Amino acid sequence: MRPNRLRKTLTLRGASQITAFDGTTWWRIDPFASGAAVGPVPEAELPDLQEESEFDGPLLTRGLPRSRFRYVGASVVTVGGRRVPVHSIHVTFPNGRETTVHLDAGSFLEVLRTQTRPVMGRETAMELTSSDYRDVQGLKVPHLLEIRITGMPSPIRIAVREMRLNVPMRADAFARPSRE
């Protein structure tokens, strides 16, 4: 919820992890690590979550106006086994983190993002691909995302079954529950 709230739920085998930001504090319910207790989000995860909360993507930086951009140039990248002509833009976030966004030269939709992020305490190269763009309320939105992390044998695949935009939400949906 704009301008600065995030709530995401990850459900795996019937258990749901909830991570949220109420505008002031990050909190989490993590049945995979801490049972049903409400606790803080680990400090090391906050930069990733802050980037993720900018759900418009790094090129539309509503909340990160001090990001710097540099046009890298036109090139060809391989995505999903096919060669795609792209325009690449290097982004440096205010916290010093960097990413390169590769836009399809014909549609200008993001097809690849390359970056280095901490994984289990080590800086690790990763590629994020976006594909299967579909029209959702007048916007082209990817419905297949893949995250390839150096050292992992296979990518993490996220297939979106349904996407709804501008769904009304109550502000209290982001509030930290009182149970500890």
PDB file of N, CA, C and O in Angstrom, residues 70-129:
ATOM      1  N   ARG A  70      22.592   4.800 -15.036  1.00  0.00           N
ATOM      2  CA  ARG A  70      23.573   4.955 -16.112  1.00  0.00           C
ATOM      3  C   ARG A  70      23.176   4.013 -17.240  1.00  0.00           C
ATOM      4  O   ARG A  70      22.993   2.812 -17.027  1.00  0.00           O
ATOM      5  N   TYR A  71      23.018   4.580 -18.428  1.00  0.00           N
ATOM      6  CA  TYR A  71      22.703   3.755 -19.591  1.00  0.00           C
ATOM      7  C   TYR A  71      23.953   2.986 -19.981  1.00  0.00           C
ATOM      8  O   TYR A  71      24.988   3.567 -20.272  1.00  0.00           O
ATOM      9  N   VAL A  72      23.881   1.654 -19.955  1.00  0.00           N
ATOM     10  CA  VAL A  72      25.020   0.802 -20.269  1.00  0.00           C
ATOM     11  C   VAL A  72      25.148   0.633 -21.775  1.00  0.00           C
ATOM     12  O   VAL A  72      26.245   0.618 -22.319  1.00  0.00           O
ATOM     13  N   GLY A  73      24.011   0.510 -22.470  1.00  0.00           N
ATOM     14  CA  GLY A  73      24.038   0.391 -23.917  1.00  0.00           C
ATOM     15  C   GLY A  73      23.152  -0.717 -24.430  1.00  0.00           C
ATOM     16  O   GLY A  73      22.471  -1.417 -23.678  1.00  0.00           O
ATOM     17  N   ALA A  74      23.164  -0.869 -25.737  1.00  0.00           N
ATOM     18  CA  ALA A  74      22.398  -1.921 -26.399  1.00  0.00           C
ATOM     19  C   ALA A  74      23.278  -3.161 -26.516  1.00  0.00           C
ATOM     20  O   ALA A  74      24.476  -3.054 -26.773  1.00  0.00           O
ATOM     21  N   SER A  75      22.676  -4.322 -26.315  1.00  0.00           N
ATOM     22  CA  SER A  75      23.405  -5.582 -26.447  1.00  0.00           C
ATOM     23  C   SER A  75      22.396  -6.694 -26.667  1.00  0.00           C
ATOM     24  O   SER A  75      21.206  -6.438 -26.863  1.00  0.00           O
ATOM     25  N   VAL A  76      22.867  -7.921 -26.611  1.00  0.00           N
ATOM     26  CA  VAL A  76      22.001  -9.090 -26.735  1.00  0.00           C
ATOM     27  C   VAL A  76      22.272  -9.976 -25.523  1.00  0.00           C
ATOM     28  O   VAL A  76      23.429 -10.239 -25.178  1.00  0.00           O
ATOM     29  N   VAL A  77      21.199 -10.408 -24.842  1.00  0.00           N
ATOM     30  CA  VAL A  77      21.326 -11.326 -23.710  1.00  0.00           C
ATOM     31  C   VAL A  77      20.566 -12.598 -24.040  1.00  0.00           C
ATOM     32  O   VAL A  77      19.685 -12.612 -24.912  1.00  0.00           O
ATOM     33  N   THR A  78      20.908 -13.678 -23.356  1.00  0.00           N
ATOM     34  CA  THR A  78      20.192 -14.937 -23.528  1.00  0.00           C
ATOM     35  C   THR A  78      19.246 -15.114 -22.358  1.00  0.00           C
ATOM     36  O   THR A  78      19.665 -15.090 -21.199  1.00  0.00           O
ATOM     37  N   VAL A  79      17.976 -15.266 -22.685  1.00  0.00           N
ATOM     38  CA  VAL A  79      16.936 -15.443 -21.667  1.00  0.00           C
ATOM     39  C   VAL A  79      16.074 -16.620 -22.085  1.00  0.00           C
ATOM     40  O   VAL A  79      15.510 -16.613 -23.181  1.00  0.00           O
ATOM     41  N   GLY A  80      15.997 -17.625 -21.236  1.00  0.00           N
ATOM     42  CA  GLY A  80      15.179 -18.793 -21.550  1.00  0.00           C
ATOM     43  C   GLY A  80      15.599 -19.503 -22.813  1.00  0.00           C
ATOM     44  O   GLY A  80      14.762 -20.013 -23.551  1.00  0.00           O
ATOM     45  N   GLY A  81      16.895 -19.490 -23.106  1.00  0.00           N
ATOM     46  CA  GLY A  81      17.411 -20.168 -24.281  1.00  0.00           C
ATOM     47  C   GLY A  81      17.295 -19.371 -25.575  1.00  0.00           C
ATOM     48  O   GLY A  81      17.681 -19.849 -26.634  1.00  0.00           O
ATOM     49  N   ARG A  82      16.758 -18.170 -25.502  1.00  0.00           N
ATOM     50  CA  ARG A  82      16.663 -17.357 -26.726  1.00  0.00           C
ATOM     51  C   ARG A  82      17.450 -16.061 -26.555  1.00  0.00           C
ATOM     52  O   ARG A  82      17.576 -15.533 -25.450  1.00  0.00           O
ATOM     53  N   ARG A  83      17.981 -15.585 -27.669  1.00  0.00           N
ATOM     54  CA  ARG A  83      18.771 -14.350 -27.659  1.00  0.00           C
ATOM     55  C   ARG A  83      17.825 -13.167 -27.832  1.00  0.00           C
ATOM     56  O   ARG A  83      16.989 -13.160 -28.734  1.00  0.00           O
ATOM     57  N   VAL A  84      17.965 -12.182 -26.940  1.00  0.00           N
ATOM     58  CA  VAL A  84      17.056 -11.040 -26.920  1.00  0.00           C
ATOM     59  C   VAL A  84      17.861  -9.751 -27.013  1.00  0.00           C
ATOM     60  O   VAL A  84      18.726  -9.498 -26.171  1.00  0.00           O
ATOM     61  N   PRO A  85      17.599  -8.911 -28.014  1.00  0.00           N
ATOM     62  CA  PRO A  85      18.232  -7.583 -28.060  1.00  0.00           C
ATOM     63  C   PRO A  85      17.669  -6.730 -26.919  1.00  0.00           C
ATOM     64  O   PRO A  85      16.453  -6.700 -26.711  1.00  0.00           O
ATOM     65  N   VAL A  86      18.553  -6.069 -26.173  1.00  0.00           N
ATOM     66  CA  VAL A  86      18.135  -5.302 -24.998  1.00  0.00           C
ATOM     67  C   VAL A  86      18.835  -3.949 -24.924  1.00  0.00           C
ATOM     68  O   VAL A  86      19.866  -3.730 -25.566  1.00  0.00           O
ATOM     69  N   HIS A  87      18.269  -3.090 -24.112  1.00  0.00           N
ATOM     70  CA  HIS A  87      18.911  -1.866 -23.649  1.00  0.00           C
ATOM     71  C   HIS A  87      19.141  -2.090 -22.154  1.00  0.00           C
ATOM     72  O   HIS A  87      18.218  -2.495 -21.433  1.00  0.00           O
ATOM     73  N   SER A  88      20.357  -1.825 -21.684  1.00  0.00           N
ATOM     74  CA  SER A  88      20.702  -2.100 -20.288  1.00  0.00           C
ATOM     75  C   SER A  88      20.931  -0.812 -19.531  1.00  0.00           C
ATOM     76  O   SER A  88      21.595   0.109 -20.019  1.00  0.00           O
ATOM     77  N   ILE A  89      20.372  -0.774 -18.308  1.00  0.00           N
ATOM     78  CA  ILE A  89      20.487   0.394 -17.438  1.00  0.00           C
ATOM     79  C   ILE A  89      21.023  -0.061 -16.095  1.00  0.00           C
ATOM     80  O   ILE A  89      20.466  -0.970 -15.467  1.00  0.00           O
ATOM     81  N   HIS A  90      22.110   0.556 -15.666  1.00  0.00           N
ATOM     82  CA  HIS A  90      22.722   0.250 -14.366  1.00  0.00           C
ATOM     83  C   HIS A  90      22.113   1.183 -13.320  1.00  0.00           C
ATOM     84  O   HIS A  90      22.063   2.395 -13.520  1.00  0.00           O
ATOM     85  N   VAL A  91      21.646   0.609 -12.212  1.00  0.00           N
ATOM     86  CA  VAL A  91      21.017   1.386 -11.142  1.00  0.00           C
ATOM     87  C   VAL A  91      21.857   1.249  -9.875  1.00  0.00           C
ATOM     88  O   VAL A  91      22.214   0.134  -9.485  1.00  0.00           O
ATOM     89  N   THR A  92      22.169   2.374  -9.250  1.00  0.00           N
ATOM     90  CA  THR A  92      22.816   2.375  -7.938  1.00  0.00           C
ATOM     91  C   THR A  92      21.821   2.971  -6.953  1.00  0.00           C
ATOM     92  O   THR A  92      21.399   4.119  -7.103  1.00  0.00           O
ATOM     93  N   PHE A  93      21.416   2.172  -5.961  1.00  0.00           N
ATOM     94  CA  PHE A  93      20.452   2.602  -4.960  1.00  0.00           C
ATOM     95  C   PHE A  93      21.139   3.479  -3.907  1.00  0.00           C
ATOM     96  O   PHE A  93      22.367   3.417  -3.752  1.00  0.00           O
ATOM     97  N   PRO A  94      20.366   4.252  -3.159  1.00  0.00           N
ATOM     98  CA  PRO A  94      20.960   5.111  -2.121  1.00  0.00           C
ATOM     99  C   PRO A  94      21.802   4.347  -1.093  1.00  0.00           C
ATOM    100  O   PRO A  94      22.753   4.884  -0.559  1.00  0.00           O
ATOM    101  N   ASN A  95      21.474   3.067  -0.852  1.00  0.00           N
ATOM    102  CA  ASN A  95      22.240   2.282   0.123  1.00  0.00           C
ATOM    103  C   ASN A  95      23.514   1.684  -0.477  1.00  0.00           C
ATOM    104  O   ASN A  95      24.211   0.920   0.172  1.00  0.00           O
ATOM    105  N   GLY A  96      23.818   2.009  -1.753  1.00  0.00           N
ATOM    106  CA  GLY A  96      25.032   1.519  -2.399  1.00  0.00           C
ATOM    107  C   GLY A  96      24.855   0.234  -3.195  1.00  0.00           C
ATOM    108  O   GLY A  96      25.729  -0.141  -3.970  1.00  0.00           O
ATOM    109  N   ARG A  97      23.760  -0.451  -3.013  1.00  0.00           N
ATOM    110  CA  ARG A  97      23.511  -1.667  -3.782  1.00  0.00           C
ATOM    111  C   ARG A  97      23.309  -1.310  -5.244  1.00  0.00           C
ATOM    112  O   ARG A  97      22.843  -0.225  -5.580  1.00  0.00           O
ATOM    113  N   GLU A  98      23.631  -2.284  -6.110  1.00  0.00           N
ATOM    114  CA  GLU A  98      23.546  -2.044  -7.545  1.00  0.00           C
ATOM    115  C   GLU A  98      22.784  -3.174  -8.225  1.00  0.00           C
ATOM    116  O   GLU A  98      22.768  -4.303  -7.738  1.00  0.00           O
ATOM    117  N   THR A  99      22.195  -2.850  -9.361  1.00  0.00           N
ATOM    118  CA  THR A  99      21.532  -3.835 -10.202  1.00  0.00           C
ATOM    119  C   THR A  99      21.591  -3.332 -11.641  1.00  0.00           C
ATOM    120  O   THR A  99      21.718  -2.131 -11.867  1.00  0.00           O
ATOM    121  N   THR A 100      21.535  -4.239 -12.588  1.00  0.00           N
ATOM    122  CA  THR A 100      21.449  -3.851 -13.994  1.00  0.00           C
ATOM    123  C   THR A 100      20.163  -4.425 -14.544  1.00  0.00           C
ATOM    124  O   THR A 100      19.904  -5.631 -14.437  1.00  0.00           O
ATOM    125  N   VAL A 101      19.339  -3.540 -15.120  1.00  0.00           N
ATOM    126  CA  VAL A 101      18.042  -3.920 -15.676  1.00  0.00           C
ATOM    127  C   VAL A 101      18.198  -3.979 -17.193  1.00  0.00           C
ATOM    128  O   VAL A 101      18.700  -3.032 -17.809  1.00  0.00           O
ATOM    129  N   HIS A 102      17.772  -5.093 -17.778  1.00  0.00           N
ATOM    130  CA  HIS A 102      17.863  -5.298 -19.223  1.00  0.00           C
ATOM    131  C   HIS A 102      16.443  -5.263 -19.791  1.00  0.00           C
ATOM    132  O   HIS A 102      15.613  -6.122 -19.451  1.00  0.00           O
ATOM    133  N   LEU A 103      16.174  -4.271 -20.648  1.00  0.00           N
ATOM    134  CA  LEU A 103      14.849  -4.077 -21.229  1.00  0.00           C
ATOM    135  C   LEU A 103      14.826  -4.578 -22.666  1.00  0.00           C
ATOM    136  O   LEU A 103      15.721  -4.237 -23.450  1.00  0.00           O
ATOM    137  N   ASP A 104      13.809  -5.362 -23.003  1.00  0.00           N
ATOM    138  CA  ASP A 104      13.631  -5.832 -24.377  1.00  0.00           C
ATOM    139  C   ASP A 104      13.645  -4.621 -25.308  1.00  0.00           C
ATOM    140  O   ASP A 104      12.924  -3.640 -25.082  1.00  0.00           O
ATOM    141  N   ALA A 105      14.477  -4.660 -26.347  1.00  0.00           N
ATOM    142  CA  ALA A 105      14.653  -3.515 -27.239  1.00  0.00           C
ATOM    143  C   ALA A 105      13.395  -3.186 -28.027  1.00  0.00           C
ATOM    144  O   ALA A 105      13.229  -2.044 -28.473  1.00  0.00           O
ATOM    145  N   GLY A 106      12.479  -4.136 -28.187  1.00  0.00           N
ATOM    146  CA  GLY A 106      11.253  -3.880 -28.929  1.00  0.00           C
ATOM    147  C   GLY A 106      10.112  -3.399 -28.052  1.00  0.00           C
ATOM    148  O   GLY A 106       9.447  -2.416 -28.346  1.00  0.00           O
ATOM    149  N   SER A 107       9.903  -4.073 -26.927  1.00  0.00           N
ATOM    150  CA  SER A 107       8.758  -3.766 -26.060  1.00  0.00           C
ATOM    151  C   SER A 107       9.122  -2.869 -24.881  1.00  0.00           C
ATOM    152  O   SER A 107       8.242  -2.287 -24.256  1.00  0.00           O
ATOM    153  N   PHE A 108      10.411  -2.802 -24.553  1.00  0.00           N
ATOM    154  CA  PHE A 108      10.922  -2.081 -23.382  1.00  0.00           C
ATOM    155  C   PHE A 108      10.410  -2.674 -22.071  1.00  0.00           C
ATOM    156  O   PHE A 108      10.404  -2.004 -21.045  1.00  0.00           O
ATOM    157  N   LEU A 109       9.991  -3.930 -22.093  1.00  0.00           N
ATOM    158  CA  LEU A 109       9.636  -4.646 -20.877  1.00  0.00           C
ATOM    159  C   LEU A 109      10.897  -5.282 -20.305  1.00  0.00           C
ATOM    160  O   LEU A 109      11.776  -5.729 -21.045  1.00  0.00           O
ATOM    161  N   GLU A 110      10.973  -5.339 -18.981  1.00  0.00           N
ATOM    162  CA  GLU A 110      12.140  -5.948 -18.339  1.00  0.00           C
ATOM    163  C   GLU A 110      12.148  -7.447 -18.619  1.00  0.00           C
ATOM    164  O   GLU A 110      11.152  -8.134 -18.385  1.00  0.00           O
ATOM    165  N   VAL A 111      13.286  -7.955 -19.121  1.00  0.00           N
ATOM    166  CA  VAL A 111      13.423  -9.393 -19.363  1.00  0.00           C
ATOM    167  C   VAL A 111      14.473 -10.022 -18.448  1.00  0.00           C
ATOM    168  O   VAL A 111      14.433 -11.218 -18.196  1.00  0.00           O
ATOM    169  N   LEU A 112      15.406  -9.211 -17.955  1.00  0.00           N
ATOM    170  CA  LEU A 112      16.490  -9.738 -17.131  1.00  0.00           C
ATOM    171  C   LEU A 112      16.982  -8.659 -16.190  1.00  0.00           C
ATOM    172  O   LEU A 112      17.057  -7.478 -16.554  1.00  0.00           O
ATOM    173  N   ARG A 113      17.285  -9.068 -14.972  1.00  0.00           N
ATOM    174  CA  ARG A 113      17.931  -8.179 -14.007  1.00  0.00           C
ATOM    175  C   ARG A 113      19.112  -8.946 -13.435  1.00  0.00           C
ATOM    176  O   ARG A 113      18.971 -10.100 -13.028  1.00  0.00           O
ATOM    177  N   THR A 114      20.291  -8.343 -13.416  1.00  0.00           N
ATOM    178  CA  THR A 114      21.480  -8.988 -12.860  1.00  0.00           C
ATOM    179  C   THR A 114      21.940  -8.182 -11.659  1.00  0.00           C
ATOM    180  O   THR A 114      21.943  -6.945 -11.689  1.00  0.00           O
ATOM    181  N   GLN A 115      22.332  -8.897 -10.617  1.00  0.00           N
ATOM    182  CA  GLN A 115      22.757  -8.215  -9.399  1.00  0.00           C
ATOM    183  C   GLN A 115      23.521  -9.176  -8.502  1.00  0.00           C
ATOM    184  O   GLN A 115      23.513 -10.379  -8.721  1.00  0.00           O
ATOM    185  N   THR A 116      24.155  -8.622  -7.507  1.00  0.00           N
ATOM    186  CA  THR A 116      24.829  -9.400  -6.474  1.00  0.00           C
ATOM    187  C   THR A 116      24.164  -9.061  -5.154  1.00  0.00           C
ATOM    188  O   THR A 116      23.984  -7.886  -4.839  1.00  0.00           O
ATOM    189  N   ARG A 117      23.772 -10.101  -4.422  1.00  0.00           N
ATOM    190  CA  ARG A 117      23.090  -9.908  -3.146  1.00  0.00           C
ATOM    191  C   ARG A 117      23.611 -10.937  -2.153  1.00  0.00           C
ATOM    192  O   ARG A 117      24.091 -11.998  -2.533  1.00  0.00           O
ATOM    193  N   PRO A 118      23.465 -10.637  -0.848  1.00  0.00           N
ATOM    194  CA  PRO A 118      23.896 -11.622   0.151  1.00  0.00           C
ATOM    195  C   PRO A 118      22.965 -12.838   0.177  1.00  0.00           C
ATOM    196  O   PRO A 118      21.752 -12.691   0.185  1.00  0.00           O
ATOM    197  N   VAL A 119      23.560 -14.011   0.116  1.00  0.00           N
ATOM    198  CA  VAL A 119      22.843 -15.270   0.255  1.00  0.00           C
ATOM    199  C   VAL A 119      23.607 -16.075   1.295  1.00  0.00           C
ATOM    200  O   VAL A 119      24.779 -16.396   1.095  1.00  0.00           O
ATOM    201  N   MET A 120      22.956 -16.331   2.409  1.00  0.00           N
ATOM    202  CA  MET A 120      23.573 -17.059   3.516  1.00  0.00           C
ATOM    203  C   MET A 120      24.909 -16.421   3.910  1.00  0.00           C
ATOM    204  O   MET A 120      25.913 -17.109   4.112  1.00  0.00           O
ATOM    205  N   GLY A 121      24.929 -15.088   3.960  1.00  0.00           N
ATOM    206  CA  GLY A 121      26.101 -14.364   4.424  1.00  0.00           C
ATOM    207  C   GLY A 121      27.185 -14.103   3.393  1.00  0.00           C
ATOM    208  O   GLY A 121      28.190 -13.495   3.711  1.00  0.00           O
ATOM    209  N   ARG A 122      27.000 -14.547   2.152  1.00  0.00           N
ATOM    210  CA  ARG A 122      28.017 -14.343   1.114  1.00  0.00           C
ATOM    211  C   ARG A 122      27.422 -13.586  -0.064  1.00  0.00           C
ATOM    212  O   ARG A 122      26.306 -13.886  -0.490  1.00  0.00           O
ATOM    213  N   GLU A 123      28.162 -12.636  -0.603  1.00  0.00           N
ATOM    214  CA  GLU A 123      27.724 -11.914  -1.791  1.00  0.00           C
ATOM    215  C   GLU A 123      27.680 -12.899  -2.960  1.00  0.00           C
ATOM    216  O   GLU A 123      28.669 -13.572  -3.242  1.00  0.00           O
ATOM    217  N   THR A 124      26.521 -13.001  -3.602  1.00  0.00           N
ATOM    218  CA  THR A 124      26.301 -14.014  -4.625  1.00  0.00           C
ATOM    219  C   THR A 124      25.647 -13.383  -5.850  1.00  0.00           C
ATOM    220  O   THR A 124      24.694 -12.612  -5.730  1.00  0.00           O
ATOM    221  N   ALA A 125      26.147 -13.732  -7.026  1.00  0.00           N
ATOM    222  CA  ALA A 125      25.565 -13.237  -8.277  1.00  0.00           C
ATOM    223  C   ALA A 125      24.242 -13.938  -8.533  1.00  0.00           C
ATOM    224  O   ALA A 125      24.096 -15.133  -8.278  1.00  0.00           O
ATOM    225  N   MET A 126      23.278 -13.162  -9.033  1.00  0.00           N
ATOM    226  CA  MET A 126      21.987 -13.747  -9.378  1.00  0.00           C
ATOM    227  C   MET A 126      21.393 -13.052 -10.594  1.00  0.00           C
ATOM    228  O   MET A 126      21.718 -11.903 -10.883  1.00  0.00           O
ATOM    229  N   GLU A 127      20.570 -13.814 -11.292  1.00  0.00           N
ATOM    230  CA  GLU A 127      19.843 -13.303 -12.450  1.00  0.00           C
ATOM    231  C   GLU A 127      18.363 -13.518 -12.198  1.00  0.00           C
ATOM    232  O   GLU A 127      17.946 -14.599 -11.802  1.00  0.00           O
ATOM    233  N   LEU A 128      17.581 -12.487 -12.458  1.00  0.00           N
ATOM    234  CA  LEU A 128      16.138 -12.570 -12.319  1.00  0.00           C
ATOM    235  C   LEU A 128      15.528 -12.333 -13.693  1.00  0.00           C
ATOM    236  O   LEU A 128      15.789 -11.298 -14.306  1.00  0.00           O
ATOM    237  N   THR A 129      14.768 -13.308 -14.194  1.00  0.00           N
ATOM    238  CA  THR A 129      14.140 -13.150 -15.497  1.00  0.00           C
ATOM    239  C   THR A 129      12.639 -12.969 -15.316  1.00  0.00           C
ATOM    240  O   THR A 129      12.032 -13.547 -14.411  1.00  0.00           O
TER     241      THR A 129
END
